[in-house]
Amino acid sequence: MSKERQNILRACILTVLMAMPVAGICSASYYPWTDENDIGGTYEIKGREHAIYFDESEKAVQAKNDVTITNGPEADLENNNDTMSIISTNRADGNSFTFDMNGKNLTAGDYGSFINLTGGSNNKAEIVNAWNITGTTHKANLIYAVGSGHKISLDARNDIQLNKKRSDSPATLISIVGDNLFHLSAGRDVTMTNENPTNILNLKDGGKAKVQAGRDLLFNQANVGGYPIIAMSNDSSLEMISGNDIVFDNEGNGNIIYGKQSQLNIEAGRDIVYNHKHKKGSPVNSFASEMKARINAGHNIVINSIRSANLFKIVGNSSVEVVADNDVLFHITNLSSPPAIGVTNNSSFSLKGRDFFSNAQRTLWAGDKSTINIDVSHDIQFITPGIDVGTSMILANINGTVDVTADRDIILDASVAAPNVRADTKGQVNLVAGRDMILSTAGKDATNPRESNLYANDGTITAKVIDGTMSIANEGAVGAYANNSGSITLEGPVVMEVGNGAVATKDGAILFKGPLTLHGTATGLNADGGSVTLEGEAVMDTVDGAIAGNSGTILFKGPLTLRSTSTGLTADGGNITLDGEAVMDTADGAVATNGGTILFNGPLTLYSSDTALRTADGGVIDAAAADTDKYIEGNVVSNGGIVSLDLNTVGSYLTGTTTVSDGTDSTGMLNMTLGNGTVWNVAGDSSLTNLTNNGTVNMADSNRTGQQVTAKTLSGTGTLVMDLDWLSNQGTKGVTANSDYLTVTDSATGTQALVSDPTVMNLDKMGVNDRLYVAELNNSDAVLTSSIQQRNVNKGHLYDYIIGLTHETTGDTTDWYFGSVGSVESPIVPAADVQNRTLFDMATNMDTLNKRLGEARYADGQDAGMWTRLTYCHLGRDSYDGHSNRFELGYDRVKPGANDSTLRQGLSFSYLRDRTSFTEGQGKYKGYSGSFYQTWLGQKGHYLDVVGRIGRLNGEGTTRLINGEASKSSFGTWYQQASVEWGRKKALRDSWYIEPQSQLQYTHLNGTNYRASDGIGQNFDSVHSLIGRLGFRLGKDIDAQKSWYIKADILHEFAGNRTFDLTSIDGLERIHYDKTNHDTWYDVGAGITAELSHDRSLWFEFERTFNGSYGKDWELNAGMTWRFH
């Protein structure tokens, strides 16, 4: 038989065999083979026939070149679901078929199944060592296994491409049903394309598949229905591995991956990309019923979705783990409310990567005891333009938990009025950023909690920055809102740019564990039945600072710096506690009403343009902490509330008024304690309950406006500074226009030093019986003291009266006032003493022979002659100072006496002008005197000088009174005087001489009386004076005409008792003075004499007097004689 005929016969036999029924009775396998089981080339299967049907336990076939097996539409799925296959076995057990392609290409299709293992168990169909594998079908499953223990394996060194053409068939591209295994491995790409409304890969009832691509793994789903690209159920498992990318390109509206009660593992060497392109697409990844999935990319995971469907929907105790060595990127085109990752029903989701980016309106949602864990090494950025108001970016509810951790930054930015984070119904969200955290929304409504950045409603939110700042911003909404036992904890530095900063209601709790900087357009902190706690420093700039209501609490554990354009702190039935230093600049400082309390435990600096502290209706403000500085500017008001203010460190102060009154249902109380070195600067009429003043209550102001302070009780040892003005008060028991007043209604104890400006009190205008009232104290044993005293003139009287602080008690009331507290002698009295003493000193001035004539007394000759003398004396007495000038002119004659003695007799006349000044005034005096003297000169230098004198003294006195006026007087009297002086000039060797002297002088000063210009009468009694003097001169004759000397004397007054009387203008006041001047004093001096010619001589002498009543007296005396021949 020829070769051609043999081939024709072989083809006929093959056609007949392949036309036999699948369940035919033929026991032999049939293949498109050549001899020795080697096949190659193109095989076209006609009709409804299988290409390769194997029923042997172990059958191997090789390809000697590329193999193409085609069939027609007849092989496709019939109405009874029967299909023809390229490789198939049916209801067999333990059969095996291995097709070794020897590096050749295999192409199968385009109709029917490529590989179909239907029924039976433990059958195996393997295609190995191919270069490319391409399989295509229309209606049927391209690869199908049902039964138990089957294995289908395709292995290509290059690409594998599996396709399902459009036929509207529900059969999946690949379906593995039951405990069967499908394995697909390509050295380069695996591409699966489906144009039908069905799955690309369906695993169920324990089906298993492993798909490997050395490079890319591609899934392409046409827009033909709502079937998942991959469907898994009932204990199935799938493992997909690529060296480079895994890409899901889905134009249909079904899931990309759907799985329940199965296991999924996806690993890409580089990127995993989901393209979900249908505008009504279902969740991208949907896992349910204890599904376990792990998705791992060596580079990025990118999910692009047209519709805002779930990118991961995880329910029913399922768990998903997503890992990307680089970034995870979610991008949604048409935004709406479904979460990108939604996890419920006790399920879990975890994501690890470098960066995580999402533009979803809501990226994370964990509910119903489920968990989400996001952990990235760099940044998390959820930035969305958003469209759905109220849908949070992250949500945990119904015991769900979301943990989000970034080693660097977390950014949650929504351009709509929706929360960044929301936790409901025992849900919990935990955010941790290694560096900065930015939470930003476009929320504007501060009354709508669903526009808050952080919203915890019976849920828990924690946010922490490790080494950065947490920024929370919106356009007027609430930054953090905790409601219905919800809690929010923020750890690390927090900066808020919001409407309301933090709001806690209905047992909600908000905790700041680090410093807070808050700029708000409404209220900074609001605890309305909830609690807000700040453990670090808080710096706030808001309209209202902090409000606690409905038993809510706000606790500042660290320092607070608050600037508020309205009320700084408000406790309206709630409680605010400040443990650290508080610095506040507000309109109203702190307000407690309806039983609310505000407690300042640390230093307080409060600048208020209106009310600094105010309570009403049972509210309490306690600013009495010990050893804390307090600087308060503003008024303090208690209207049925309680205010306790204790200024207890040096420098602390309050500047403002205090007002206490009873409320409708409560008694007002305002207690203030001032410690040493503290000040209350009273800024207007004030009232308070208990005032303990150990510091200073300063009621004075620059405008000298009268103010009244009224207290129930007063105690302590302090200072009262008051504006007081007699011209304003005029004896009024109360405040007047320019004079302050203090009233204590119940009891007063202690001591208060009253201070005022005496220069404006007009005390000098008060009469002796006038009263300037300053305080009314009831049931008082308190003492007011003041150093202020005013000495006023009682004109025409001998005594000035003293205006000072004193009191008068009538019944239980003690009035304190400035009035007459005593009297002192008028300056007229000591002035009269000075005037009397001046007259006495002028009359008793002791003259000597040497002062009168000098050495001229020893001149030779018997001629008569005249002499003159000028004397200047500086007066320095203990009671007055002054100076005097005396001119004296004399004439004498010399007669010889017995035993070579001479007798000089003469007359002289003197004129004296004297000016004095003393503390109380000044005086001018004139004196006139005439003298007769007789001087005996013995031959041995002895002399005896006897002088008789009579004179007249006139004076004008001016006494300065306390009020600046002057009392003037004019007076005069006569005096008589006699003096005896003895001495001897004894010559010594070398022209030296010594002259001992003694003298006794008696003076009688007549009495006088007169009235001063203010009507005070003065009566000077006559005075007797007896002065003794002992002294010497020691000198030397320079030559026959000149000599000099020194002198010294001791003097003593043996009489000198001065008495005088002063009488007031009305005669009711009289002062009698009796002055005893038994005084001892000394003088020293020096002089020089010169004989100018035998008939003229000149002498000078200087004398200094001291001791006794003499202080700084000194005298310069000069004289000259002329002799007539």
PDB file of C-alpha atoms in Angstrom, residues 425-579:
ATOM      1  CA  THR A 425     -21.276  52.652  69.455  1.00  0.00           C
ATOM      2  CA  LYS A 426     -18.144  51.354  71.143  1.00  0.00           C
ATOM      3  CA  GLY A 427     -16.062  51.732  68.013  1.00  0.00           C
ATOM      4  CA  GLN A 428     -12.417  52.719  68.408  1.00  0.00           C
ATOM      5  CA  VAL A 429     -10.003  54.573  66.141  1.00  0.00           C
ATOM      6  CA  ASN A 430      -6.319  54.903  67.008  1.00  0.00           C
ATOM      7  CA  LEU A 431      -4.039  57.178  64.989  1.00  0.00           C
ATOM      8  CA  VAL A 432      -0.268  57.330  65.501  1.00  0.00           C
ATOM      9  CA  ALA A 433       2.062  59.535  63.468  1.00  0.00           C
ATOM     10  CA  GLY A 434       5.813  59.514  63.912  1.00  0.00           C
ATOM     11  CA  ARG A 435       5.971  63.105  62.826  1.00  0.00           C
ATOM     12  CA  ASP A 436       3.054  65.398  61.935  1.00  0.00           C
ATOM     13  CA  MET A 437      -0.651  64.707  61.767  1.00  0.00           C
ATOM     14  CA  ILE A 438      -2.980  66.983  59.782  1.00  0.00           C
ATOM     15  CA  LEU A 439      -6.741  66.656  60.184  1.00  0.00           C
ATOM     16  CA  SER A 440      -8.599  69.091  57.982  1.00  0.00           C
ATOM     17  CA  THR A 441     -12.188  69.489  56.819  1.00  0.00           C
ATOM     18  CA  ALA A 442     -14.443  72.146  55.326  1.00  0.00           C
ATOM     19  CA  GLY A 443     -16.876  71.956  58.227  1.00  0.00           C
ATOM     20  CA  LYS A 444     -18.490  75.288  59.012  1.00  0.00           C
ATOM     21  CA  ASP A 445     -21.331  74.597  61.432  1.00  0.00           C
ATOM     22  CA  ALA A 446     -20.181  74.622  65.051  1.00  0.00           C
ATOM     23  CA  THR A 447     -23.606  73.301  66.118  1.00  0.00           C
ATOM     24  CA  ASN A 448     -23.430  70.169  63.970  1.00  0.00           C
ATOM     25  CA  PRO A 449     -21.185  67.471  65.480  1.00  0.00           C
ATOM     26  CA  ARG A 450     -21.241  65.542  62.195  1.00  0.00           C
ATOM     27  CA  GLU A 451     -19.043  68.276  60.752  1.00  0.00           C
ATOM     28  CA  SER A 452     -16.377  67.846  63.437  1.00  0.00           C
ATOM     29  CA  ASN A 453     -12.885  66.719  62.570  1.00  0.00           C
ATOM     30  CA  LEU A 454     -13.029  64.083  65.310  1.00  0.00           C
ATOM     31  CA  TYR A 455     -16.432  62.708  66.354  1.00  0.00           C
ATOM     32  CA  ALA A 456     -16.755  60.092  69.089  1.00  0.00           C
ATOM     33  CA  ASN A 457     -20.338  59.067  69.869  1.00  0.00           C
ATOM     34  CA  ASP A 458     -20.136  56.243  72.402  1.00  0.00           C
ATOM     35  CA  GLY A 459     -16.849  55.432  70.732  1.00  0.00           C
ATOM     36  CA  THR A 460     -13.156  56.032  71.311  1.00  0.00           C
ATOM     37  CA  ILE A 461     -10.646  58.011  69.286  1.00  0.00           C
ATOM     38  CA  THR A 462      -6.964  58.285  70.120  1.00  0.00           C
ATOM     39  CA  ALA A 463      -4.507  60.316  68.095  1.00  0.00           C
ATOM     40  CA  LYS A 464      -0.807  60.565  68.849  1.00  0.00           C
ATOM     41  CA  VAL A 465       2.164  62.322  67.319  1.00  0.00           C
ATOM     42  CA  ILE A 466       5.542  61.117  68.497  1.00  0.00           C
ATOM     43  CA  ASP A 467       7.879  63.771  67.143  1.00  0.00           C
ATOM     44  CA  GLY A 468       5.766  66.392  65.454  1.00  0.00           C
ATOM     45  CA  THR A 469       2.589  68.407  65.657  1.00  0.00           C
ATOM     46  CA  MET A 470      -1.051  67.463  65.329  1.00  0.00           C
ATOM     47  CA  SER A 471      -2.937  70.073  63.293  1.00  0.00           C
ATOM     48  CA  ILE A 472      -6.725  70.132  63.371  1.00  0.00           C
ATOM     49  CA  ALA A 473      -8.441  72.632  61.083  1.00  0.00           C
ATOM     50  CA  ASN A 474     -11.875  73.430  59.710  1.00  0.00           C
ATOM     51  CA  GLU A 475     -13.855  76.453  58.581  1.00  0.00           C
ATOM     52  CA  GLY A 476     -15.901  77.004  61.726  1.00  0.00           C
ATOM     53  CA  ALA A 477     -16.987  73.579  62.939  1.00  0.00           C
ATOM     54  CA  VAL A 478     -15.873  71.603  66.011  1.00  0.00           C
ATOM     55  CA  GLY A 479     -12.368  70.220  66.157  1.00  0.00           C
ATOM     56  CA  ALA A 480     -13.059  67.312  68.542  1.00  0.00           C
ATOM     57  CA  TYR A 481     -16.534  66.190  69.639  1.00  0.00           C
ATOM     58  CA  ALA A 482     -17.167  63.444  72.193  1.00  0.00           C
ATOM     59  CA  ASN A 483     -20.751  62.477  72.981  1.00  0.00           C
ATOM     60  CA  ASN A 484     -22.673  59.802  74.833  1.00  0.00           C
ATOM     61  CA  SER A 485     -19.682  58.386  76.782  1.00  0.00           C
ATOM     62  CA  GLY A 486     -17.446  58.696  73.759  1.00  0.00           C
ATOM     63  CA  SER A 487     -13.809  59.577  74.335  1.00  0.00           C
ATOM     64  CA  ILE A 488     -11.091  61.354  72.380  1.00  0.00           C
ATOM     65  CA  THR A 489      -7.442  61.328  73.452  1.00  0.00           C
ATOM     66  CA  LEU A 490      -4.917  63.523  71.698  1.00  0.00           C
ATOM     67  CA  GLU A 491      -1.278  62.949  72.584  1.00  0.00           C
ATOM     68  CA  GLY A 492       1.493  65.287  71.555  1.00  0.00           C
ATOM     69  CA  PRO A 493       1.435  68.960  70.535  1.00  0.00           C
ATOM     70  CA  VAL A 494      -1.950  69.927  69.090  1.00  0.00           C
ATOM     71  CA  VAL A 495      -2.677  73.026  66.992  1.00  0.00           C
ATOM     72  CA  MET A 496      -6.317  73.797  66.228  1.00  0.00           C
ATOM     73  CA  GLU A 497      -7.705  76.312  63.726  1.00  0.00           C
ATOM     74  CA  VAL A 498     -11.411  75.714  64.163  1.00  0.00           C
ATOM     75  CA  GLY A 499     -14.759  77.121  65.224  1.00  0.00           C
ATOM     76  CA  ASN A 500     -15.155  75.234  68.485  1.00  0.00           C
ATOM     77  CA  GLY A 501     -12.058  73.461  69.710  1.00  0.00           C
ATOM     78  CA  ALA A 502     -13.289  70.534  71.806  1.00  0.00           C
ATOM     79  CA  VAL A 503     -16.856  69.654  72.814  1.00  0.00           C
ATOM     80  CA  ALA A 504     -17.721  66.869  75.255  1.00  0.00           C
ATOM     81  CA  THR A 505     -21.399  66.113  75.931  1.00  0.00           C
ATOM     82  CA  LYS A 506     -23.374  63.419  77.750  1.00  0.00           C
ATOM     83  CA  ASP A 507     -20.435  61.854  79.578  1.00  0.00           C
ATOM     84  CA  GLY A 508     -18.143  62.260  76.607  1.00  0.00           C
ATOM     85  CA  ALA A 509     -14.464  62.726  77.467  1.00  0.00           C
ATOM     86  CA  ILE A 510     -11.682  64.540  75.624  1.00  0.00           C
ATOM     87  CA  LEU A 511      -8.077  64.323  76.830  1.00  0.00           C
ATOM     88  CA  PHE A 512      -5.174  66.417  75.574  1.00  0.00           C
ATOM     89  CA  LYS A 513      -1.984  64.694  76.725  1.00  0.00           C
ATOM     90  CA  GLY A 514       0.328  67.308  75.278  1.00  0.00           C
ATOM     91  CA  PRO A 515       0.422  71.041  74.663  1.00  0.00           C
ATOM     92  CA  LEU A 516      -2.537  72.653  72.909  1.00  0.00           C
ATOM     93  CA  THR A 517      -2.565  75.754  70.714  1.00  0.00           C
ATOM     94  CA  LEU A 518      -6.125  76.645  69.789  1.00  0.00           C
ATOM     95  CA  HIS A 519      -7.413  79.420  67.540  1.00  0.00           C
ATOM     96  CA  GLY A 520     -11.194  79.317  67.451  1.00  0.00           C
ATOM     97  CA  THR A 521     -13.918  81.499  65.990  1.00  0.00           C
ATOM     98  CA  ALA A 522     -16.386  80.341  68.632  1.00  0.00           C
ATOM     99  CA  THR A 523     -15.751  78.385  71.847  1.00  0.00           C
ATOM    100  CA  GLY A 524     -12.407  76.860  72.706  1.00  0.00           C
ATOM    101  CA  LEU A 525     -13.506  74.056  75.030  1.00  0.00           C
ATOM    102  CA  ASN A 526     -17.051  72.969  75.912  1.00  0.00           C
ATOM    103  CA  ALA A 527     -17.903  70.263  78.452  1.00  0.00           C
ATOM    104  CA  ASP A 528     -21.703  70.012  78.332  1.00  0.00           C
ATOM    105  CA  GLY A 529     -22.187  67.029  80.592  1.00  0.00           C
ATOM    106  CA  GLY A 530     -18.831  65.623  79.537  1.00  0.00           C
ATOM    107  CA  SER A 531     -15.210  66.188  80.459  1.00  0.00           C
ATOM    108  CA  VAL A 532     -12.247  67.887  78.824  1.00  0.00           C
ATOM    109  CA  THR A 533      -8.793  67.381  80.355  1.00  0.00           C
ATOM    110  CA  LEU A 534      -5.587  69.112  79.315  1.00  0.00           C
ATOM    111  CA  GLU A 535      -2.387  67.660  80.742  1.00  0.00           C
ATOM    112  CA  GLY A 536       0.017  70.026  78.992  1.00  0.00           C
ATOM    113  CA  GLU A 537       0.264  73.708  78.295  1.00  0.00           C
ATOM    114  CA  ALA A 538      -2.732  75.303  76.606  1.00  0.00           C
ATOM    115  CA  VAL A 539      -2.598  78.472  74.488  1.00  0.00           C
ATOM    116  CA  MET A 540      -6.046  79.554  73.302  1.00  0.00           C
ATOM    117  CA  ASP A 541      -7.348  82.475  71.231  1.00  0.00           C
ATOM    118  CA  THR A 542     -11.126  82.264  70.952  1.00  0.00           C
ATOM    119  CA  VAL A 543     -14.403  84.089  71.390  1.00  0.00           C
ATOM    120  CA  ASP A 544     -15.421  82.084  74.456  1.00  0.00           C
ATOM    121  CA  GLY A 545     -12.561  80.259  76.116  1.00  0.00           C
ATOM    122  CA  ALA A 546     -13.980  77.272  78.019  1.00  0.00           C
ATOM    123  CA  ILE A 547     -17.535  76.371  79.001  1.00  0.00           C
ATOM    124  CA  ALA A 548     -18.556  73.624  81.442  1.00  0.00           C
ATOM    125  CA  GLY A 549     -22.271  72.923  81.775  1.00  0.00           C
ATOM    126  CA  ASN A 550     -24.642  70.231  83.008  1.00  0.00           C
ATOM    127  CA  SER A 551     -22.108  68.759  85.453  1.00  0.00           C
ATOM    128  CA  GLY A 552     -19.431  68.767  82.789  1.00  0.00           C
ATOM    129  CA  THR A 553     -15.793  69.179  83.844  1.00  0.00           C
ATOM    130  CA  ILE A 554     -12.788  70.897  82.327  1.00  0.00           C
ATOM    131  CA  LEU A 555      -9.401  70.286  83.925  1.00  0.00           C
ATOM    132  CA  PHE A 556      -6.262  72.250  83.051  1.00  0.00           C
ATOM    133  CA  LYS A 557      -3.346  70.349  84.587  1.00  0.00           C
ATOM    134  CA  GLY A 558      -0.737  72.533  82.914  1.00  0.00           C
ATOM    135  CA  PRO A 559      -0.435  76.269  82.298  1.00  0.00           C
ATOM    136  CA  LEU A 560      -3.119  78.133  80.380  1.00  0.00           C
ATOM    137  CA  THR A 561      -2.712  81.215  78.197  1.00  0.00           C
ATOM    138  CA  LEU A 562      -6.114  82.421  77.048  1.00  0.00           C
ATOM    139  CA  ARG A 563      -7.205  85.336  74.918  1.00  0.00           C
ATOM    140  CA  SER A 564     -10.952  85.664  74.627  1.00  0.00           C
ATOM    141  CA  THR A 565     -13.070  88.378  73.045  1.00  0.00           C
ATOM    142  CA  SER A 566     -16.019  87.327  75.182  1.00  0.00           C
ATOM    143  CA  THR A 567     -15.940  85.142  78.311  1.00  0.00           C
ATOM    144  CA  GLY A 568     -12.766  83.308  79.229  1.00  0.00           C
ATOM    145  CA  LEU A 569     -14.126  80.583  81.523  1.00  0.00           C
ATOM    146  CA  THR A 570     -17.788  79.715  82.065  1.00  0.00           C
ATOM    147  CA  ALA A 571     -19.005  77.095  84.545  1.00  0.00           C
ATOM    148  CA  ASP A 572     -22.769  76.935  84.004  1.00  0.00           C
ATOM    149  CA  GLY A 573     -23.593  74.013  86.239  1.00  0.00           C
ATOM    150  CA  GLY A 574     -20.241  72.447  85.452  1.00  0.00           C
ATOM    151  CA  ASN A 575     -16.758  72.490  86.903  1.00  0.00           C
ATOM    152  CA  ILE A 576     -13.506  74.046  85.649  1.00  0.00           C
ATOM    153  CA  THR A 577     -10.237  73.398  87.487  1.00  0.00           C
ATOM    154  CA  LEU A 578      -6.922  75.036  86.702  1.00  0.00           C
ATOM    155  CA  ASP A 579      -3.953  73.357  88.408  1.00  0.00           C
TER     156      ASP A 579
END
